[in-house]
N, CA, C and O atoms as a printed pandas DataFrame, in Angstrom:
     atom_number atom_name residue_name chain_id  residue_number  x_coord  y_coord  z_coord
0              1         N          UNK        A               1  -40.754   19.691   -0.156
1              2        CA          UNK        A               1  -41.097   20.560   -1.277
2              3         C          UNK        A               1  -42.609   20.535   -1.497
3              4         O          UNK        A               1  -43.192   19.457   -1.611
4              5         N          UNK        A               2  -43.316   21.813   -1.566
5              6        CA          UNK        A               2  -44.284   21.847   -1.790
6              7         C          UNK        A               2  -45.025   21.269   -3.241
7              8         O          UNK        A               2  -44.255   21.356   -4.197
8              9         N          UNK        A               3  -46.230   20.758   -3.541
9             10        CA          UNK        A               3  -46.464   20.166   -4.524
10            11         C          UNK        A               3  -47.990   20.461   -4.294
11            12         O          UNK        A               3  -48.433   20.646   -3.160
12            13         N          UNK        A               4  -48.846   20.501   -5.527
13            14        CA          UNK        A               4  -49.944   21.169   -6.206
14            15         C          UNK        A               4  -50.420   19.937   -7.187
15            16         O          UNK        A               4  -49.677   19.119   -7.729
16            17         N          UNK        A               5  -51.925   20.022   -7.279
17            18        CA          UNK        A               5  -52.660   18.981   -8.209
18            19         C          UNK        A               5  -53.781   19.238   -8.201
19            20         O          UNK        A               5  -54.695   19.061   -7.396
20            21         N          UNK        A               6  -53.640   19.935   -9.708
21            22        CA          UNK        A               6  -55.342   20.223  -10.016
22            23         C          UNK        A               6  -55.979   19.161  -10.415
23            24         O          UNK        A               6  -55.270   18.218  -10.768
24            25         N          UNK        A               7  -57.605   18.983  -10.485
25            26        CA          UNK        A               7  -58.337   17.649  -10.337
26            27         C          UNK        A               7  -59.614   18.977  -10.679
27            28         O          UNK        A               7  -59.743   20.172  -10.413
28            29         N          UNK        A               8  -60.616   17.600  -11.637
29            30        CA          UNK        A               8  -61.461   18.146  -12.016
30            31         C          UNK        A               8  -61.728   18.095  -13.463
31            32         O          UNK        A               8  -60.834   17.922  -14.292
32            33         N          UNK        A               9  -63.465   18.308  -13.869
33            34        CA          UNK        A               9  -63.856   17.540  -15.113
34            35         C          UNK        A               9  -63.156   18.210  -16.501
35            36         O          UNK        A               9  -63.227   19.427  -16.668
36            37         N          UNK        A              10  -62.627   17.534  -17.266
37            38        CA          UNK        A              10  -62.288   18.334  -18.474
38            39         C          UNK        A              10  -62.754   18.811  -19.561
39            40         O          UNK        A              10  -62.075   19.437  -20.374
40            41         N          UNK        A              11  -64.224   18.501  -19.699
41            42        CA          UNK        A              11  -65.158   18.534  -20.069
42            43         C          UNK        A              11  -66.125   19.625  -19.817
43            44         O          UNK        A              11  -66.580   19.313  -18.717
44            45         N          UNK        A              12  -66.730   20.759  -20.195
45            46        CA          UNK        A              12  -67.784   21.360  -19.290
46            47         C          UNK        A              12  -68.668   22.192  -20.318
47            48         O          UNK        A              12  -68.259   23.222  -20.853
48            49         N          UNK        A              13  -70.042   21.583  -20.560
49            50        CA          UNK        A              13  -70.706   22.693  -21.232
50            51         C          UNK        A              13  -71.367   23.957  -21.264
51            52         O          UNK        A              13  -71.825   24.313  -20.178
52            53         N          UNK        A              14  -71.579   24.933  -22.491
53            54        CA          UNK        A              14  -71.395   26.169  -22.265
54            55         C          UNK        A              14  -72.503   26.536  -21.106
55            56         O          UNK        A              14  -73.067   25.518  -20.704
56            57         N          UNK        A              15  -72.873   27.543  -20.580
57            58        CA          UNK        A              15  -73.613   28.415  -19.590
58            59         C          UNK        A              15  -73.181   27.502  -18.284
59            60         O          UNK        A              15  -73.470   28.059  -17.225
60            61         N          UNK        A              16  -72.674   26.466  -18.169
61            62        CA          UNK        A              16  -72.379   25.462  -16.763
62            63         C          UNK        A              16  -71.762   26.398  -15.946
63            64         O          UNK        A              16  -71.713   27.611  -16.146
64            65         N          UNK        A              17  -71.251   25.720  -14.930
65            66        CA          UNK        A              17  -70.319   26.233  -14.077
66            67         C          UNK        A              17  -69.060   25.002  -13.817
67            68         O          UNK        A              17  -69.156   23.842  -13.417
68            69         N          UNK        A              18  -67.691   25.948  -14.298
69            70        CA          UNK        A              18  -66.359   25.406  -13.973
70            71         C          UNK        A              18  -66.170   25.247  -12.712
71            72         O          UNK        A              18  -66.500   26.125  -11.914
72            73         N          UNK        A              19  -65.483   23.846  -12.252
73            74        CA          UNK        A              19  -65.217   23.861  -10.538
74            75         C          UNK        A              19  -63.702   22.968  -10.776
75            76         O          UNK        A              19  -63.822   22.039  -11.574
76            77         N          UNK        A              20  -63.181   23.037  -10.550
77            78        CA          UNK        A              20  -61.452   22.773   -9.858
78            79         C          UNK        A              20  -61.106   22.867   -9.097
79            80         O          UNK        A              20  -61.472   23.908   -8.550
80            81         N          UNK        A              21  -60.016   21.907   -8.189
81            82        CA          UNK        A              21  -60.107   21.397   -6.966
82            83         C          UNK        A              21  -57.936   21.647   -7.215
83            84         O          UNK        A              21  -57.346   20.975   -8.061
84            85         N          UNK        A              22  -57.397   22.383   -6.569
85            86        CA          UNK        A              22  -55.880   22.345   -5.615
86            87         C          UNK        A              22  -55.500   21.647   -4.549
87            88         O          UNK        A              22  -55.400   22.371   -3.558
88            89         N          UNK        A              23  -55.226   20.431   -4.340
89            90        CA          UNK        A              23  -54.731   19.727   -3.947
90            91         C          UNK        A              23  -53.455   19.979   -3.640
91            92         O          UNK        A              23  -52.619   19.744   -4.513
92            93         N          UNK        A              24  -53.039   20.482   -2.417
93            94        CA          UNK        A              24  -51.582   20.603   -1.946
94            95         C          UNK        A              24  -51.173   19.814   -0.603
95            96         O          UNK        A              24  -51.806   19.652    0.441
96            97         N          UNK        A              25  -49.572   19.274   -1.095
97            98        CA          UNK        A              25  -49.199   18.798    0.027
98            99         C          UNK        A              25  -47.971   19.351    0.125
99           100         O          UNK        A              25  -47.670   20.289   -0.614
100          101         N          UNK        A              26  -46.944   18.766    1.206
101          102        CA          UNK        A              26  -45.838   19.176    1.817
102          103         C          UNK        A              26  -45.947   21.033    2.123
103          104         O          UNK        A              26  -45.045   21.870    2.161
104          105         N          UNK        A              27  -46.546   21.090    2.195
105          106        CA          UNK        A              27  -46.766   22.710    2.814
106          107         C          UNK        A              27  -48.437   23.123    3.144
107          108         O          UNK        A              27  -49.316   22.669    2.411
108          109         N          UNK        A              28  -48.689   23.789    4.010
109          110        CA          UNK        A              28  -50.182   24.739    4.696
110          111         C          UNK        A              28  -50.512   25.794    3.398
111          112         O          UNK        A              28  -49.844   26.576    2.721
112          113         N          UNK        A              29  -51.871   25.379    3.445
113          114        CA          UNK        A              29  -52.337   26.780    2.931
114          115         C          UNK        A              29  -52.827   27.735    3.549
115          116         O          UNK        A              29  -53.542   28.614    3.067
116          117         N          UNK        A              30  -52.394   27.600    4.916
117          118        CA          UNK        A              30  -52.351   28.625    5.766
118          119         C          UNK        A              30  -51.005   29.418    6.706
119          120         O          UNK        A              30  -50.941   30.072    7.748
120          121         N          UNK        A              31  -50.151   28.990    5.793
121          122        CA          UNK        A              31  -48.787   29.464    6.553
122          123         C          UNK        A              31  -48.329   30.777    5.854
123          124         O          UNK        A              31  -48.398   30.945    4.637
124          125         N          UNK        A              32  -47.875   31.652    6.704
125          126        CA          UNK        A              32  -47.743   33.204    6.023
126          127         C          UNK        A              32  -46.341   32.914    5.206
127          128         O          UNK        A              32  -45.496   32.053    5.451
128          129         N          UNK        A              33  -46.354   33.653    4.425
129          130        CA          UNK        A              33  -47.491   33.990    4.110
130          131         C          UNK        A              33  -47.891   34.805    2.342
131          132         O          UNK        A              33  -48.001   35.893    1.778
132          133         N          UNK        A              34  -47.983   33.200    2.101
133          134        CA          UNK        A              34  -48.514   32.723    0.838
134          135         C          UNK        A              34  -49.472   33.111    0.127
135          136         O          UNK        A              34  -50.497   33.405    0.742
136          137         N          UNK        A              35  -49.481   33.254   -1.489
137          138        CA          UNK        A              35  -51.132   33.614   -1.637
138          139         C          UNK        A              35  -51.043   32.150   -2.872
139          140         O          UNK        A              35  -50.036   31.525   -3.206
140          141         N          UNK        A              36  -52.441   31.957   -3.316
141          142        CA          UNK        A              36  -52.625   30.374   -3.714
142          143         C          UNK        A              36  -53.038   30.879   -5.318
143          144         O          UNK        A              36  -54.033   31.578   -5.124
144          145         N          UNK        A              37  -52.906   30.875   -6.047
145          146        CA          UNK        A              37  -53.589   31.567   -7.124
146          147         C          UNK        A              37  -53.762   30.236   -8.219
147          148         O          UNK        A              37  -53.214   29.135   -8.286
148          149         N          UNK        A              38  -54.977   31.038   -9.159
149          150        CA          UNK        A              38  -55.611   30.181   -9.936
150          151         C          UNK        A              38  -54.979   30.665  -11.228
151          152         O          UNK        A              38  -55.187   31.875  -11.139
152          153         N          UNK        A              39  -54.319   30.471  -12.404
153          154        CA          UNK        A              39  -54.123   30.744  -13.831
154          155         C          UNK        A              39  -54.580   29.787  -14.879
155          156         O          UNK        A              39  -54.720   28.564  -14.835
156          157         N          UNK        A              40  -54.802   30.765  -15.960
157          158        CA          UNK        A              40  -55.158   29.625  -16.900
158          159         C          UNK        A              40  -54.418   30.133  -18.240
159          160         O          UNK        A              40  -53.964   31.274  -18.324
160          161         N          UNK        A              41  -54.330   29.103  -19.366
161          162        CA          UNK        A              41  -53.606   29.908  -20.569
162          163         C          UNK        A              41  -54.570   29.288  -21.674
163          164         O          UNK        A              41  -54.381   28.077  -21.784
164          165         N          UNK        A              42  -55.508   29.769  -22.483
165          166        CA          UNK        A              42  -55.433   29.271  -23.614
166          167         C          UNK        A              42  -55.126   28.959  -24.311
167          168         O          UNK        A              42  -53.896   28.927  -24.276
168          169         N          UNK        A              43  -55.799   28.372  -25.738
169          170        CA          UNK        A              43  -54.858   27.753  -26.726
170          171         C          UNK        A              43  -54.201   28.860  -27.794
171          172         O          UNK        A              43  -54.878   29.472  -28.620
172          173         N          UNK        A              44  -52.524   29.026  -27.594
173          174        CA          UNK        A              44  -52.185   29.657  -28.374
174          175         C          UNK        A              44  -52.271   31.300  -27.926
175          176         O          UNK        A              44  -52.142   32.246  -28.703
176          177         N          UNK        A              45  -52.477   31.365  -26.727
177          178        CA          UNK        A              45  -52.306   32.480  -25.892
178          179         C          UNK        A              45  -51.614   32.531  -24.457
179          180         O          UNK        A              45  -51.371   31.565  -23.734
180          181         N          UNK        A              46  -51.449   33.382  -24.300
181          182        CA          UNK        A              46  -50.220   33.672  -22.839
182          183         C          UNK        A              46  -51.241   33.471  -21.770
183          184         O          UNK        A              46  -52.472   33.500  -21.762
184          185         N          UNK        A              47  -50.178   33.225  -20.732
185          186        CA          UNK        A              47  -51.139   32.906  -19.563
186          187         C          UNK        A              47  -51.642   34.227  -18.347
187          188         O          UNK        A              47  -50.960   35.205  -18.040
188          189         N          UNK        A              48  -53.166   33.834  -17.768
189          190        CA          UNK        A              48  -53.951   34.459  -17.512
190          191         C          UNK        A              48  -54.584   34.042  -15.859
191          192         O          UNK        A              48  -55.304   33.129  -15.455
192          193         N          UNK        A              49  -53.781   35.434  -15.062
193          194        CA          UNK        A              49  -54.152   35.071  -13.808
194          195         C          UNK        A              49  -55.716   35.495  -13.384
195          196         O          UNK        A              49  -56.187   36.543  -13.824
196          197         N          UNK        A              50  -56.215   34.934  -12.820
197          198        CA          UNK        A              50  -57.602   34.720  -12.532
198          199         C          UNK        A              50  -58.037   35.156  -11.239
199          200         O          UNK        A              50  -58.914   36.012  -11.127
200          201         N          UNK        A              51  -57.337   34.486  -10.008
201          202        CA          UNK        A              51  -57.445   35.300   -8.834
202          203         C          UNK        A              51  -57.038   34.220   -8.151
203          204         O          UNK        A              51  -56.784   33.144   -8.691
204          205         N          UNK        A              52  -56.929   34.508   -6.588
205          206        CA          UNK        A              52  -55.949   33.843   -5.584
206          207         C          UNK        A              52  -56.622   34.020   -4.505
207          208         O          UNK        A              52  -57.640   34.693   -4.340
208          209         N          UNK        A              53  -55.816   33.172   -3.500
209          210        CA          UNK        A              53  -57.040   32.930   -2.110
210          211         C          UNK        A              53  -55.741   33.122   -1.384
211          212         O          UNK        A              53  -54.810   32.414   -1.765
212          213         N          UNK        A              54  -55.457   34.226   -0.095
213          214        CA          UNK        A              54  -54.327   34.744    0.530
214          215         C          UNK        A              54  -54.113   33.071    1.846
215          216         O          UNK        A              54  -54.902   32.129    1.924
216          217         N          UNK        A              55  -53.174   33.211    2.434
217          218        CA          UNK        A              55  -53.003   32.390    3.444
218          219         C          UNK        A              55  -54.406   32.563    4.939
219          220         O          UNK        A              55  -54.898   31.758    5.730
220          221         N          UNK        A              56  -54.580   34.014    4.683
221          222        CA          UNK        A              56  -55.664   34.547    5.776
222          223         C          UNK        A              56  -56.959   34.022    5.420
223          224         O          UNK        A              56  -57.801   33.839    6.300
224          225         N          UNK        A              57  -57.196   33.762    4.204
225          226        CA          UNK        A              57  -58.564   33.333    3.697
226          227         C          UNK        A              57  -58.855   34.448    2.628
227          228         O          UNK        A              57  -59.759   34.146    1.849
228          229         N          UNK        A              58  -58.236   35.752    2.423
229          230        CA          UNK        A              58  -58.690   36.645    1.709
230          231         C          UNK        A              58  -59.211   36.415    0.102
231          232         O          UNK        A              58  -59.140   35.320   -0.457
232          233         N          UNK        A              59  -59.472   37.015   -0.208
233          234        CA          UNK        A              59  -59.802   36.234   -2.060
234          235         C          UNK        A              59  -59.239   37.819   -2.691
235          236         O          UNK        A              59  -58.989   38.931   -2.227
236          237         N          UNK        A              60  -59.226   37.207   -3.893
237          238        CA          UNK        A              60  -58.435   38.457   -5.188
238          239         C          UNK        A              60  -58.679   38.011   -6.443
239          240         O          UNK        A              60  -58.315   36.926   -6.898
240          241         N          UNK        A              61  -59.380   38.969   -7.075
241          242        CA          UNK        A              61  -60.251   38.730   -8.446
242          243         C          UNK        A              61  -58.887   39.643   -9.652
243          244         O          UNK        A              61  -58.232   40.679   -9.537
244          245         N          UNK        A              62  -58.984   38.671  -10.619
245          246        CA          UNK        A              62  -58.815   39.489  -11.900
246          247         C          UNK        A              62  -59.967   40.249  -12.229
247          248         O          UNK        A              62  -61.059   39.685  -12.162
248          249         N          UNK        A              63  -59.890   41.622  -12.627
249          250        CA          UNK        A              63  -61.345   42.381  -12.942
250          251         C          UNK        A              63  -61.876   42.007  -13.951
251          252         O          UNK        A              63  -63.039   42.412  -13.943
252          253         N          UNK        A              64  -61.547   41.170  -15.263
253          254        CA          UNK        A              64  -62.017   40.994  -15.888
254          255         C          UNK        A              64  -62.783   39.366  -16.034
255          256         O          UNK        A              64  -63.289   38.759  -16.977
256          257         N          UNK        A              65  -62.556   39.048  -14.549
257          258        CA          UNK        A              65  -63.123   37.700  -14.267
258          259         C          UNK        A              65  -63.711   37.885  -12.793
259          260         O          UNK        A              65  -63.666   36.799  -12.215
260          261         N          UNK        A              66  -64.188   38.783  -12.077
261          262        CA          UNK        A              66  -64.283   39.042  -10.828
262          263         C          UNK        A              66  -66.018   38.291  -10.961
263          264         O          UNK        A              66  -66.518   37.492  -10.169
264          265         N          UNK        A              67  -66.538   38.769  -12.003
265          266        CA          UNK        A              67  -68.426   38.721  -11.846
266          267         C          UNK        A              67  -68.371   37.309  -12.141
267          268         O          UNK        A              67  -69.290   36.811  -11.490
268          269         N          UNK        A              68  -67.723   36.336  -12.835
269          270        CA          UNK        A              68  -67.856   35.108  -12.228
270          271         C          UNK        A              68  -66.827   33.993  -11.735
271          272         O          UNK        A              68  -66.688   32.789  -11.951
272          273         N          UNK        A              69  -66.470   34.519  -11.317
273          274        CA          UNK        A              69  -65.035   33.321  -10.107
274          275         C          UNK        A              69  -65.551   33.719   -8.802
275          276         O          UNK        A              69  -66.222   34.623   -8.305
276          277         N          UNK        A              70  -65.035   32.804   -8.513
277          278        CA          UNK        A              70  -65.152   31.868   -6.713
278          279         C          UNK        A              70  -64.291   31.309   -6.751
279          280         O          UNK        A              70  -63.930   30.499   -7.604
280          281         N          UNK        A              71  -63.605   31.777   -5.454
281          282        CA          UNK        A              71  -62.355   31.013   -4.957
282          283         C          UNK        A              71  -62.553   30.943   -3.495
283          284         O          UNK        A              71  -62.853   31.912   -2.799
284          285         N          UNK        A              72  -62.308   29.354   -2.938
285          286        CA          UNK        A              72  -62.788   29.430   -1.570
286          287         C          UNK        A              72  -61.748   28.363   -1.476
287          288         O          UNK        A              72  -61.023   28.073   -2.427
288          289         N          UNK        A              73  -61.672   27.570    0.133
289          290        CA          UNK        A              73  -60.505   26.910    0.361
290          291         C          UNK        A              73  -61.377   25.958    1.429
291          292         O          UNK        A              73  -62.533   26.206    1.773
292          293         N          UNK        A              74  -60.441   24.619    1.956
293          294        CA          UNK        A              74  -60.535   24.003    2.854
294          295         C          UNK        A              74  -59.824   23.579    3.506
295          296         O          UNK        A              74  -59.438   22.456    3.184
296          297         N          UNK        A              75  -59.414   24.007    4.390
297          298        CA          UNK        A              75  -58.442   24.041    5.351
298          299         C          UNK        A              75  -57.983   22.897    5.762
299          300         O          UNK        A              75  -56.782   22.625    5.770
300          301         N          UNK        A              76  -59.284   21.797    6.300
301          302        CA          UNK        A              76  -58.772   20.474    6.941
302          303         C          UNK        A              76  -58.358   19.442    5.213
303          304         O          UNK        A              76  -57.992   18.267    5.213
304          305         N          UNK        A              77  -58.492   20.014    4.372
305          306        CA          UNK        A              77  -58.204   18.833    3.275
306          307         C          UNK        A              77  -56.839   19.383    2.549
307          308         O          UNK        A              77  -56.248   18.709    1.705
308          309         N          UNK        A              78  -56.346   20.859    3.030
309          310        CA          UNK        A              78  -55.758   21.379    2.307
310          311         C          UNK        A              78  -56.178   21.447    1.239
311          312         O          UNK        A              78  -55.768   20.556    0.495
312          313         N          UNK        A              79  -57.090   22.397    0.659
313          314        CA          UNK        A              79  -57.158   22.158   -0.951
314          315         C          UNK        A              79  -57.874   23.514   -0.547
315          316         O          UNK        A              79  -58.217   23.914    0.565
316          317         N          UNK        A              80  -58.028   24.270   -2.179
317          318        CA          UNK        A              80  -58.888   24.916   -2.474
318          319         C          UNK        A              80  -59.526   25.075   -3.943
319          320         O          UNK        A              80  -59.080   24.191   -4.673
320          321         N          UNK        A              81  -60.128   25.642   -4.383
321          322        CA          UNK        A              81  -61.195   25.722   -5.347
322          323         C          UNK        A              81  -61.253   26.719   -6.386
323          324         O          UNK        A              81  -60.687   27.796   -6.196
324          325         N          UNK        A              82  -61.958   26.459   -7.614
325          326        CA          UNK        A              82  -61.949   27.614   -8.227
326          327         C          UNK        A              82  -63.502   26.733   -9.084
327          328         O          UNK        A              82  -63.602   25.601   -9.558
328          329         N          UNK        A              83  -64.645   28.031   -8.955
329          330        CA          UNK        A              83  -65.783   27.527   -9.470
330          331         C          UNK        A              83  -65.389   28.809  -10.840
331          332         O          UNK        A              83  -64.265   29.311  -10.863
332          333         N          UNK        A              84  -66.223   29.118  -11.660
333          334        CA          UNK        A              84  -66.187   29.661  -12.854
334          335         C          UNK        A              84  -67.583   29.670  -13.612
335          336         O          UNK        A              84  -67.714   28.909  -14.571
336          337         N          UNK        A              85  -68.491   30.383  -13.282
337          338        CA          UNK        A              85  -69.544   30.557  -14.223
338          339         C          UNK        A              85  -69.920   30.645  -15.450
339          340         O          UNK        A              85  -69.159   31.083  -16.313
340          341         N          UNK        A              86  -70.767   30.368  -15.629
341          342        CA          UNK        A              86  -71.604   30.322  -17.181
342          343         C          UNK        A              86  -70.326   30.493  -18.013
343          344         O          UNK        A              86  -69.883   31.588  -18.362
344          345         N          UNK        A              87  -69.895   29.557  -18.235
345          346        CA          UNK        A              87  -68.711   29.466  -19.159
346          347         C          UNK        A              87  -68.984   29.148  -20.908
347          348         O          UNK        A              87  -69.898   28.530  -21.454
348          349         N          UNK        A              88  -67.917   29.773  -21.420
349          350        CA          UNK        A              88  -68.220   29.556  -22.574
350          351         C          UNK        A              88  -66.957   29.387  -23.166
351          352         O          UNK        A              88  -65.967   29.575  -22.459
352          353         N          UNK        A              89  -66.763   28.918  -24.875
353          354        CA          UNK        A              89  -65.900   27.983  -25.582
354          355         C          UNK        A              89  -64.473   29.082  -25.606
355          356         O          UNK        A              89  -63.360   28.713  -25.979
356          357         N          UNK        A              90  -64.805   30.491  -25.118
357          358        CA          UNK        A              90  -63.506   31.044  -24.976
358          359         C          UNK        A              90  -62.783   31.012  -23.412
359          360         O          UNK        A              90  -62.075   31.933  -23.005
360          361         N          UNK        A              91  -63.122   29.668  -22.546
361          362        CA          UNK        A              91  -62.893   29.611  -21.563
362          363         C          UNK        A              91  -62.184   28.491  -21.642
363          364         O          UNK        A              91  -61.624   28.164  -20.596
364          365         N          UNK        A              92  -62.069   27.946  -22.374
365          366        CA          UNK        A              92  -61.018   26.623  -23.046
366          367         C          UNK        A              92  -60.038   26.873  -22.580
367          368         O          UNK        A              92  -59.774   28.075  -22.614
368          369         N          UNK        A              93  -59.077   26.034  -21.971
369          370        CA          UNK        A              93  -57.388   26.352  -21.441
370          371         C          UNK        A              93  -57.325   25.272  -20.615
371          372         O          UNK        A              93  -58.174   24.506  -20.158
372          373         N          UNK        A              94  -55.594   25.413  -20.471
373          374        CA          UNK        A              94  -55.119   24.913  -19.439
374          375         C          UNK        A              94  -54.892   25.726  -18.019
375          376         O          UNK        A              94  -54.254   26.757  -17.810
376          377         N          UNK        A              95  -55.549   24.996  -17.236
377          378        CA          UNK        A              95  -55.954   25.943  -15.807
378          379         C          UNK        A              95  -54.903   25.322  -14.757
379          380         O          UNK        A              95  -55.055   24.193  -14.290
380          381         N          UNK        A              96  -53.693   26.265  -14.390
381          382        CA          UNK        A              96  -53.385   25.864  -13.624
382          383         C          UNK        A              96  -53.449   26.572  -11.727
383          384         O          UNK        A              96  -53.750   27.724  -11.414
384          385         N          UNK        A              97  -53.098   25.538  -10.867
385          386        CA          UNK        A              97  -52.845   26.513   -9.439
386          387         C          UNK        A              97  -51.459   26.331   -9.440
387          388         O          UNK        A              97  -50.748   25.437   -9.898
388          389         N          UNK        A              98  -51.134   27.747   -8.609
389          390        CA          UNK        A              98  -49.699   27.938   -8.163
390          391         C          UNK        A              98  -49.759   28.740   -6.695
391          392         O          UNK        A              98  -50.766   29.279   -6.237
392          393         N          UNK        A              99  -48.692   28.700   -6.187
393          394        CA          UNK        A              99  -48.346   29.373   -4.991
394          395         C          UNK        A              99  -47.314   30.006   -4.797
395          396         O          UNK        A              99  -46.333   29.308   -4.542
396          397         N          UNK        A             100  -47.109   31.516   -4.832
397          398        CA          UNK        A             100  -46.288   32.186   -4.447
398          399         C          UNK        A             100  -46.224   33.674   -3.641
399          400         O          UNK        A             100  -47.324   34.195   -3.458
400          401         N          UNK        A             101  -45.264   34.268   -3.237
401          402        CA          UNK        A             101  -45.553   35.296   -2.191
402          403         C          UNK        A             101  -45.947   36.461   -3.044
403          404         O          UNK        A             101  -45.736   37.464   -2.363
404          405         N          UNK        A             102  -46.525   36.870   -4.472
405          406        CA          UNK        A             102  -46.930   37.769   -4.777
406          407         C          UNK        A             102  -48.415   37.217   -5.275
407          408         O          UNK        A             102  -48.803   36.187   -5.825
408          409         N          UNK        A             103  -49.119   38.578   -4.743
409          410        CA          UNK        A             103  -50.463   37.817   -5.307
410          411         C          UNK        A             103  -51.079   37.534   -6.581
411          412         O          UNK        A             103  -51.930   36.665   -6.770
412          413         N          UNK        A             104  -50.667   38.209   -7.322
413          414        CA          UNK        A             104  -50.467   38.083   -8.851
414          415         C          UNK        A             104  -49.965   37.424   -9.664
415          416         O          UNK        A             104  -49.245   38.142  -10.357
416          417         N          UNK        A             105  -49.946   36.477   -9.956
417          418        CA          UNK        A             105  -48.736   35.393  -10.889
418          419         C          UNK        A             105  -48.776   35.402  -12.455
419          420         O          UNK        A             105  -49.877   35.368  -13.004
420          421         N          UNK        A             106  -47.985   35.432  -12.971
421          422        CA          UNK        A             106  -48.450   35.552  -14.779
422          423         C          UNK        A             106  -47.454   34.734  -15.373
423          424         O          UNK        A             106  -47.524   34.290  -16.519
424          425         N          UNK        A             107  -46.158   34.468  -14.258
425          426        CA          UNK        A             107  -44.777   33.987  -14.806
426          427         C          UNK        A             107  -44.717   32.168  -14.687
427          428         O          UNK        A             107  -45.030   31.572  -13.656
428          429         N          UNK        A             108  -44.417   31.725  -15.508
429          430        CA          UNK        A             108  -44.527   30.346  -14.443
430          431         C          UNK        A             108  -43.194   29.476  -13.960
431          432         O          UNK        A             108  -43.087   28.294  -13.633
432          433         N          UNK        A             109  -41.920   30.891  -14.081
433          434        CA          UNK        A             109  -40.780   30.475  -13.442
434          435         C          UNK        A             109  -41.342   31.105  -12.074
435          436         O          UNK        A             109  -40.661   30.666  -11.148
436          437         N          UNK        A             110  -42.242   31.891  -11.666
437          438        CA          UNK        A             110  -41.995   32.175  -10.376
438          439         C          UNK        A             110  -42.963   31.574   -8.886
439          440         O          UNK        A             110  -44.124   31.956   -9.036
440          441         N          UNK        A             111  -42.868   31.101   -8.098
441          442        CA          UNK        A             111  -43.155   29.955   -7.541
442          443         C          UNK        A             111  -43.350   28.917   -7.388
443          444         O          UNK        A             111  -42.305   28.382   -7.017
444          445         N          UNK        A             112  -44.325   28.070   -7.471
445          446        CA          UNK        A             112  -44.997   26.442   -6.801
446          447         C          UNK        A             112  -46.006   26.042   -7.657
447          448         O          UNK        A             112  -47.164   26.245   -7.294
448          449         N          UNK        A             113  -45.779   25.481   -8.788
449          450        CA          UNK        A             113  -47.373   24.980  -10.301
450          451         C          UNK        A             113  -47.282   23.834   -9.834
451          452         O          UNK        A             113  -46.429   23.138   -9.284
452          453         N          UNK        A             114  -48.876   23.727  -10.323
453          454        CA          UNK        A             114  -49.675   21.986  -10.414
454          455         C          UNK        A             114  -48.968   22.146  -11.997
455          456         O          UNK        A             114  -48.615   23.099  -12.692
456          457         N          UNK        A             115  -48.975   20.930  -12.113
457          458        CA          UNK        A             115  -48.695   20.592  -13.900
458          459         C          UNK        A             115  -49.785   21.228  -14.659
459          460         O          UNK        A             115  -49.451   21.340  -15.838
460          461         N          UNK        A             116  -50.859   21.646  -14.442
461          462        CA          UNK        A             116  -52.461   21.849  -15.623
462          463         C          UNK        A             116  -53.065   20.894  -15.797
463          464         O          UNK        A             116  -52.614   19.763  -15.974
464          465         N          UNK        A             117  -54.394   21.298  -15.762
465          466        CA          UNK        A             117  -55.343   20.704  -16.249
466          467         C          UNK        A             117  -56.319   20.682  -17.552
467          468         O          UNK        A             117  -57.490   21.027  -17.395
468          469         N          UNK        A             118  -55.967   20.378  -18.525
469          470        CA          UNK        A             118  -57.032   20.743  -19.342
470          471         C          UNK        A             118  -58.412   20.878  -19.329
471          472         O          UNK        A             118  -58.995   19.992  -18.704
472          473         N          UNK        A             119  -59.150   21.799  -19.879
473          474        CA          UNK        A             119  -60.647   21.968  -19.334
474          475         C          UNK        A             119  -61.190   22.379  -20.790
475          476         O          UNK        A             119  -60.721   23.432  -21.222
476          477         N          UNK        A             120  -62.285   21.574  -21.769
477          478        CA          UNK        A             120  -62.580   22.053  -22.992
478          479         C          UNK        A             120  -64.075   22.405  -22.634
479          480         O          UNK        A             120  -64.694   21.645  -21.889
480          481         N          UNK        A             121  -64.696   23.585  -23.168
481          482        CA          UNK        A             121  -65.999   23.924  -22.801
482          483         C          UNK        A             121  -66.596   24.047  -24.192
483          484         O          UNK        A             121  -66.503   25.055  -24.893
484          485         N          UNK        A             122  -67.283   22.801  -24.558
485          486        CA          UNK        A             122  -67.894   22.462  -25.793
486          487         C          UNK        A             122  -69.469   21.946  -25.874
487          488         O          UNK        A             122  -69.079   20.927  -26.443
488          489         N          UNK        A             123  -70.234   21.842  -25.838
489          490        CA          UNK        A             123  -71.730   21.610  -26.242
490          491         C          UNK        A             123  -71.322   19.865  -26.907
491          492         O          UNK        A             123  -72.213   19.165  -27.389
């Protein structure tokens, strides 16, 4: 069974840059053919897909997060990434990765979640 573990500071002040680390085992993040996606939910709000990194290497932006996310991967560690720019205190949430065959995820009955990570972006 595939399994997911986000890692990374929980802490991050405003204009910084967010970085989070997916940690997967018992399955490739290169086997078709999967897409890896990043979500996050704030406090007291529904959850919010961000964008995903395909099994090919492809990347996929939410538009309203495209001008600052980065999503890149590493193949020999299995893991991949999610950086997040100049962040600010409405970027607060629990950020999770998941994996499933649609590239879009919003549900979190449907595929493969890390548990979350909390991430507070405070001064």
């Amino acid at each position: 069974q595939v399994q997911l573990q986000e890692s990374g500071p929980g802490l991050v002040k405003p204009s910084q840059t967010l970085s989070l680390t997916c940690t997967v085992s018992g399955g490739s993040i290169t086997t078709n053919y999967y897409y890896w996606s990043w979500i996050r939910q704030p406090p007291g709000k529904g959850l919010e897909w961000m964008g995903a990194i395909a099994y090919s290497g492809s990347t996929y932006y939410s538009p309203s997060l495209k001008s600052r996310t980065s999503i890149s991967r590493d193949t020999s560690k299995n893991q991949f990434t999610l950086q997040l720019s100049s962040v600010t205190p409405e970027d607060t949430a629990v950020y999770y990765c998941a994996r499933d065959t649609a590239v879009v995820v919003t549900s979190i009955q449907s595929g493969s979640w890390g548990q979350g990570t909390q991430v507070t972006v405070s001064s």
